[in-house]
């Protein structure tokens, strides 16, 4: 950690993600001298390679715009590099390295053969026209295409990259290579996409929460529980939809502008409107309260100010501070499942664990998204498509397996399940053993 700090001192998010994993695996690492001898940790914290490139495009006014594009190929010990692309003005190497590092362990947990990667750009999609989005995606792929492939590196969406962007990226890749080979996941259903992929991250997260409840008490269910969700994007929508279907009341969703207090819970109309709000590309949640008078907009407040049983951060890394966690605990929250990648600051996790409430980390909770991407890769390779029911069943099995791995590696002597430790150790063991078997490369 000290040498990493000296080398990458300015990469705050990356160092945070690595520290969490290293703290979790310390015990098992010490029980496996062969890992130490093979310098597995030193080799794991350095990405295999990073591509950085210029993306030049012309906006609707005819002005030339320049952005930076990246792809971090982190680790391919257990399968081709796999992970999303993020388009957001905050994107830099620290953020993409943290995401690629997390992705390596998350993908390991899914049971599918996928390595870890991440990429993106500092391009800001907010307020851009469809034509601008298309020109940017085409220019981005013009640089990226040589470095990806269905058996090499398979990108997908993340914040700022959804079905529309994947369509434009796929179109340009196909034009350049003349191959239609499943190089991206999250594609449209007409050209190789998988049913349930848009819902998978949020659905999978709620399936994971169900497992946490059943593990505590077989009679515990989501029926009648209050849920606070941050964000109103694709992931928040999936989580709100599934939680509502299972009888929970989603009492809060939020945006950068504030929180919607929604005491009556969601309806189909409200859930549909979340998608409309997102598609408008304005990054504000306030209009929700104008459309639905039973909901109230509270400007400048986070979802964590709303009293709830269950908190689901679905927005951004480090979105929940220690103070937010204390506010939730004071209001009686007894379960927090991170759905965003590294959504909780270390102090928040510490507060939850100290209070002995149920807490699970993003790399376990949100793995249903990438797992369903893995199922899309399988369908593409087999040249078939599964029904929604088949995909959903497989997603269920995968979330069940991830939860079982967390319990196996995370149960403490007093019975408390440390899901952070469980997820990190389970994810690490498979990657470490694969690296060991493949020699010094
Ligand atoms: O963080 C993630 O797991 C994703 N953005 C999904 C990645 C994928 O390859 O589907």
PDB file of N, CA, C and O in Angstrom, residues 48-77:
ATOM      1  N   UNK A  48      -2.978  -4.480 -16.549  1.00  0.00           N
ATOM      2  CA  UNK A  48      -2.157  -5.067 -17.610  1.00  0.00           C
ATOM      3  C   UNK A  48      -1.708  -3.988 -18.590  1.00  0.00           C
ATOM      4  O   UNK A  48      -0.553  -3.942 -18.987  1.00  0.00           O
ATOM      5  N   UNK A  49      -2.619  -3.156 -19.001  1.00  0.00           N
ATOM      6  CA  UNK A  49      -2.271  -2.014 -19.862  1.00  0.00           C
ATOM      7  C   UNK A  49      -3.406  -0.991 -19.864  1.00  0.00           C
ATOM      8  O   UNK A  49      -4.553  -1.322 -19.539  1.00  0.00           O
ATOM      9  N   UNK A  50      -3.033   0.233 -20.247  1.00  0.00           N
ATOM     10  CA  UNK A  50      -4.004   1.334 -20.315  1.00  0.00           C
ATOM     11  C   UNK A  50      -3.840   2.042 -21.656  1.00  0.00           C
ATOM     12  O   UNK A  50      -2.721   2.379 -22.030  1.00  0.00           O
ATOM     13  N   UNK A  51      -4.931   2.245 -22.343  1.00  0.00           N
ATOM     14  CA  UNK A  51      -4.906   3.036 -23.575  1.00  0.00           C
ATOM     15  C   UNK A  51      -5.504   4.398 -23.277  1.00  0.00           C
ATOM     16  O   UNK A  51      -6.557   4.498 -22.654  1.00  0.00           O
ATOM     17  N   UNK A  52      -4.828   5.458 -23.747  1.00  0.00           N
ATOM     18  CA  UNK A  52      -5.359   6.817 -23.642  1.00  0.00           C
ATOM     19  C   UNK A  52      -5.356   7.407 -25.039  1.00  0.00           C
ATOM     20  O   UNK A  52      -4.373   7.238 -25.765  1.00  0.00           O
ATOM     21  N   UNK A  53      -6.438   8.027 -25.432  1.00  0.00           N
ATOM     22  CA  UNK A  53      -6.491   8.539 -26.796  1.00  0.00           C
ATOM     23  C   UNK A  53      -7.315   9.820 -26.897  1.00  0.00           C
ATOM     24  O   UNK A  53      -8.132  10.118 -26.013  1.00  0.00           O
ATOM     25  N   UNK A  54      -7.051  10.536 -27.959  1.00  0.00           N
ATOM     26  CA  UNK A  54      -7.752  11.797 -28.230  1.00  0.00           C
ATOM     27  C   UNK A  54      -9.038  11.493 -28.992  1.00  0.00           C
ATOM     28  O   UNK A  54      -9.030  10.686 -29.917  1.00  0.00           O
ATOM     29  N   UNK A  55     -10.130  12.136 -28.587  1.00  0.00           N
ATOM     30  CA  UNK A  55     -11.397  11.977 -29.308  1.00  0.00           C
ATOM     31  C   UNK A  55     -11.816  13.357 -29.822  1.00  0.00           C
ATOM     32  O   UNK A  55     -12.148  14.245 -29.030  1.00  0.00           O
ATOM     33  N   UNK A  56     -11.760  13.544 -31.112  1.00  0.00           N
ATOM     34  CA  UNK A  56     -12.099  14.840 -31.716  1.00  0.00           C
ATOM     35  C   UNK A  56     -13.414  14.704 -32.473  1.00  0.00           C
ATOM     36  O   UNK A  56     -13.594  13.739 -33.215  1.00  0.00           O
ATOM     37  N   UNK A  57     -14.307  15.642 -32.268  1.00  0.00           N
ATOM     38  CA  UNK A  57     -15.622  15.566 -32.913  1.00  0.00           C
ATOM     39  C   UNK A  57     -16.168  16.978 -33.127  1.00  0.00           C
ATOM     40  O   UNK A  57     -15.664  17.944 -32.541  1.00  0.00           O
ATOM     41  N   UNK A  58     -17.201  17.084 -33.948  1.00  0.00           N
ATOM     42  CA  UNK A  58     -17.761  18.391 -34.296  1.00  0.00           C
ATOM     43  C   UNK A  58     -19.161  18.514 -33.697  1.00  0.00           C
ATOM     44  O   UNK A  58     -20.007  17.643 -33.902  1.00  0.00           O
ATOM     45  N   UNK A  59     -19.397  19.575 -32.928  1.00  0.00           N
ATOM     46  CA  UNK A  59     -20.722  19.732 -32.296  1.00  0.00           C
ATOM     47  C   UNK A  59     -21.742  20.341 -33.275  1.00  0.00           C
ATOM     48  O   UNK A  59     -21.398  20.642 -34.429  1.00  0.00           O
ATOM     49  N   UNK A  60     -22.978  20.523 -32.813  1.00  0.00           N
ATOM     50  CA  UNK A  60     -24.060  20.985 -33.703  1.00  0.00           C
ATOM     51  C   UNK A  60     -23.845  22.418 -34.213  1.00  0.00           C
ATOM     52  O   UNK A  60     -24.439  22.824 -35.207  1.00  0.00           O
ATOM     53  N   UNK A  61     -22.999  23.172 -33.515  1.00  0.00           N
ATOM     54  CA  UNK A  61     -22.706  24.546 -33.963  1.00  0.00           C
ATOM     55  C   UNK A  61     -21.591  24.567 -34.996  1.00  0.00           C
ATOM     56  O   UNK A  61     -21.213  25.617 -35.497  1.00  0.00           O
ATOM     57  N   UNK A  62     -21.005  23.376 -35.239  1.00  0.00           N
ATOM     58  CA  UNK A  62     -19.879  23.312 -36.176  1.00  0.00           C
ATOM     59  C   UNK A  62     -18.536  23.532 -35.494  1.00  0.00           C
ATOM     60  O   UNK A  62     -17.500  23.574 -36.155  1.00  0.00           O
ATOM     61  N   UNK A  63     -18.556  23.662 -34.165  1.00  0.00           N
ATOM     62  CA  UNK A  63     -17.294  23.843 -33.425  1.00  0.00           C
ATOM     63  C   UNK A  63     -16.635  22.497 -33.151  1.00  0.00           C
ATOM     64  O   UNK A  63     -17.316  21.498 -32.903  1.00  0.00           O
ATOM     65  N   UNK A  64     -15.315  22.498 -33.174  1.00  0.00           N
ATOM     66  CA  UNK A  64     -14.554  21.268 -32.937  1.00  0.00           C
ATOM     67  C   UNK A  64     -14.362  21.068 -31.427  1.00  0.00           C
ATOM     68  O   UNK A  64     -14.014  22.008 -30.708  1.00  0.00           O
ATOM     69  N   UNK A  65     -14.635  19.872 -30.953  1.00  0.00           N
ATOM     70  CA  UNK A  65     -14.498  19.543 -29.533  1.00  0.00           C
ATOM     71  C   UNK A  65     -13.437  18.460 -29.367  1.00  0.00           C
ATOM     72  O   UNK A  65     -13.317  17.575 -30.213  1.00  0.00           O
ATOM     73  N   UNK A  66     -12.687  18.534 -28.277  1.00  0.00           N
ATOM     74  CA  UNK A  66     -11.647  17.539 -28.001  1.00  0.00           C
ATOM     75  C   UNK A  66     -11.876  16.941 -26.619  1.00  0.00           C
ATOM     76  O   UNK A  66     -12.012  17.672 -25.642  1.00  0.00           O
ATOM     77  N   UNK A  67     -11.955  15.622 -26.549  1.00  0.00           N
ATOM     78  CA  UNK A  67     -12.055  14.925 -25.257  1.00  0.00           C
ATOM     79  C   UNK A  67     -10.951  13.877 -25.162  1.00  0.00           C
ATOM     80  O   UNK A  67     -10.247  13.622 -26.129  1.00  0.00           O
ATOM     81  N   UNK A  68     -10.827  13.294 -23.962  1.00  0.00           N
ATOM     82  CA  UNK A  68      -9.855  12.224 -23.766  1.00  0.00           C
ATOM     83  C   UNK A  68     -10.613  10.910 -23.582  1.00  0.00           C
ATOM     84  O   UNK A  68     -11.591  10.866 -22.831  1.00  0.00           O
ATOM     85  N   UNK A  69     -10.186   9.876 -24.290  1.00  0.00           N
ATOM     86  CA  UNK A  69     -10.780   8.547 -24.141  1.00  0.00           C
ATOM     87  C   UNK A  69      -9.792   7.608 -23.466  1.00  0.00           C
ATOM     88  O   UNK A  69      -8.565   7.814 -23.561  1.00  0.00           O
ATOM     89  N   UNK A  70     -10.317   6.608 -22.771  1.00  0.00           N
ATOM     90  CA  UNK A  70      -9.464   5.650 -22.056  1.00  0.00           C
ATOM     91  C   UNK A  70     -10.033   4.234 -22.155  1.00  0.00           C
ATOM     92  O   UNK A  70     -11.245   4.049 -22.219  1.00  0.00           O
ATOM     93  N   UNK A  71      -9.158   3.248 -22.099  1.00  0.00           N
ATOM     94  CA  UNK A  71      -9.569   1.879 -21.792  1.00  0.00           C
ATOM     95  C   UNK A  71      -8.485   1.290 -20.885  1.00  0.00           C
ATOM     96  O   UNK A  71      -7.313   1.271 -21.248  1.00  0.00           O
ATOM     97  N   UNK A  72      -8.923   0.849 -19.720  1.00  0.00           N
ATOM     98  CA  UNK A  72      -8.010   0.211 -18.769  1.00  0.00           C
ATOM     99  C   UNK A  72      -8.260  -1.291 -18.838  1.00  0.00           C
ATOM    100  O   UNK A  72      -9.339  -1.761 -18.462  1.00  0.00           O
ATOM    101  N   UNK A  73      -7.297  -2.056 -19.339  1.00  0.00           N
ATOM    102  CA  UNK A  73      -7.421  -3.521 -19.364  1.00  0.00           C
ATOM    103  C   UNK A  73      -6.718  -4.012 -18.105  1.00  0.00           C
ATOM    104  O   UNK A  73      -5.497  -4.076 -18.043  1.00  0.00           O
ATOM    105  N   UNK A  74      -7.542  -4.315 -17.094  1.00  0.00           N
ATOM    106  CA  UNK A  74      -6.946  -4.502 -15.765  1.00  0.00           C
ATOM    107  C   UNK A  74      -6.375  -5.892 -15.558  1.00  0.00           C
ATOM    108  O   UNK A  74      -5.207  -6.058 -15.213  1.00  0.00           O
ATOM    109  N   UNK A  75      -7.173  -6.907 -15.766  1.00  0.00           N
ATOM    110  CA  UNK A  75      -6.703  -8.271 -15.478  1.00  0.00           C
ATOM    111  C   UNK A  75      -7.528  -9.261 -16.283  1.00  0.00           C
ATOM    112  O   UNK A  75      -8.752  -9.219 -16.241  1.00  0.00           O
ATOM    113  N   UNK A  76      -6.853 -10.152 -17.016  1.00  0.00           N
ATOM    114  CA  UNK A  76      -7.605 -11.147 -17.802  1.00  0.00           C
ATOM    115  C   UNK A  76      -7.266 -12.575 -17.381  1.00  0.00           C
ATOM    116  O   UNK A  76      -7.328 -13.496 -18.194  1.00  0.00           O
ATOM    117  N   UNK A  77      -6.956 -12.760 -16.099  1.00  0.00           N
ATOM    118  CA  UNK A  77      -6.589 -14.100 -15.615  1.00  0.00           C
ATOM    119  C   UNK A  77      -7.726 -15.107 -15.791  1.00  0.00           C
ATOM    120  O   UNK A  77      -7.479 -16.277 -16.086  1.00  0.00           O
TER     121      UNK A  77
END
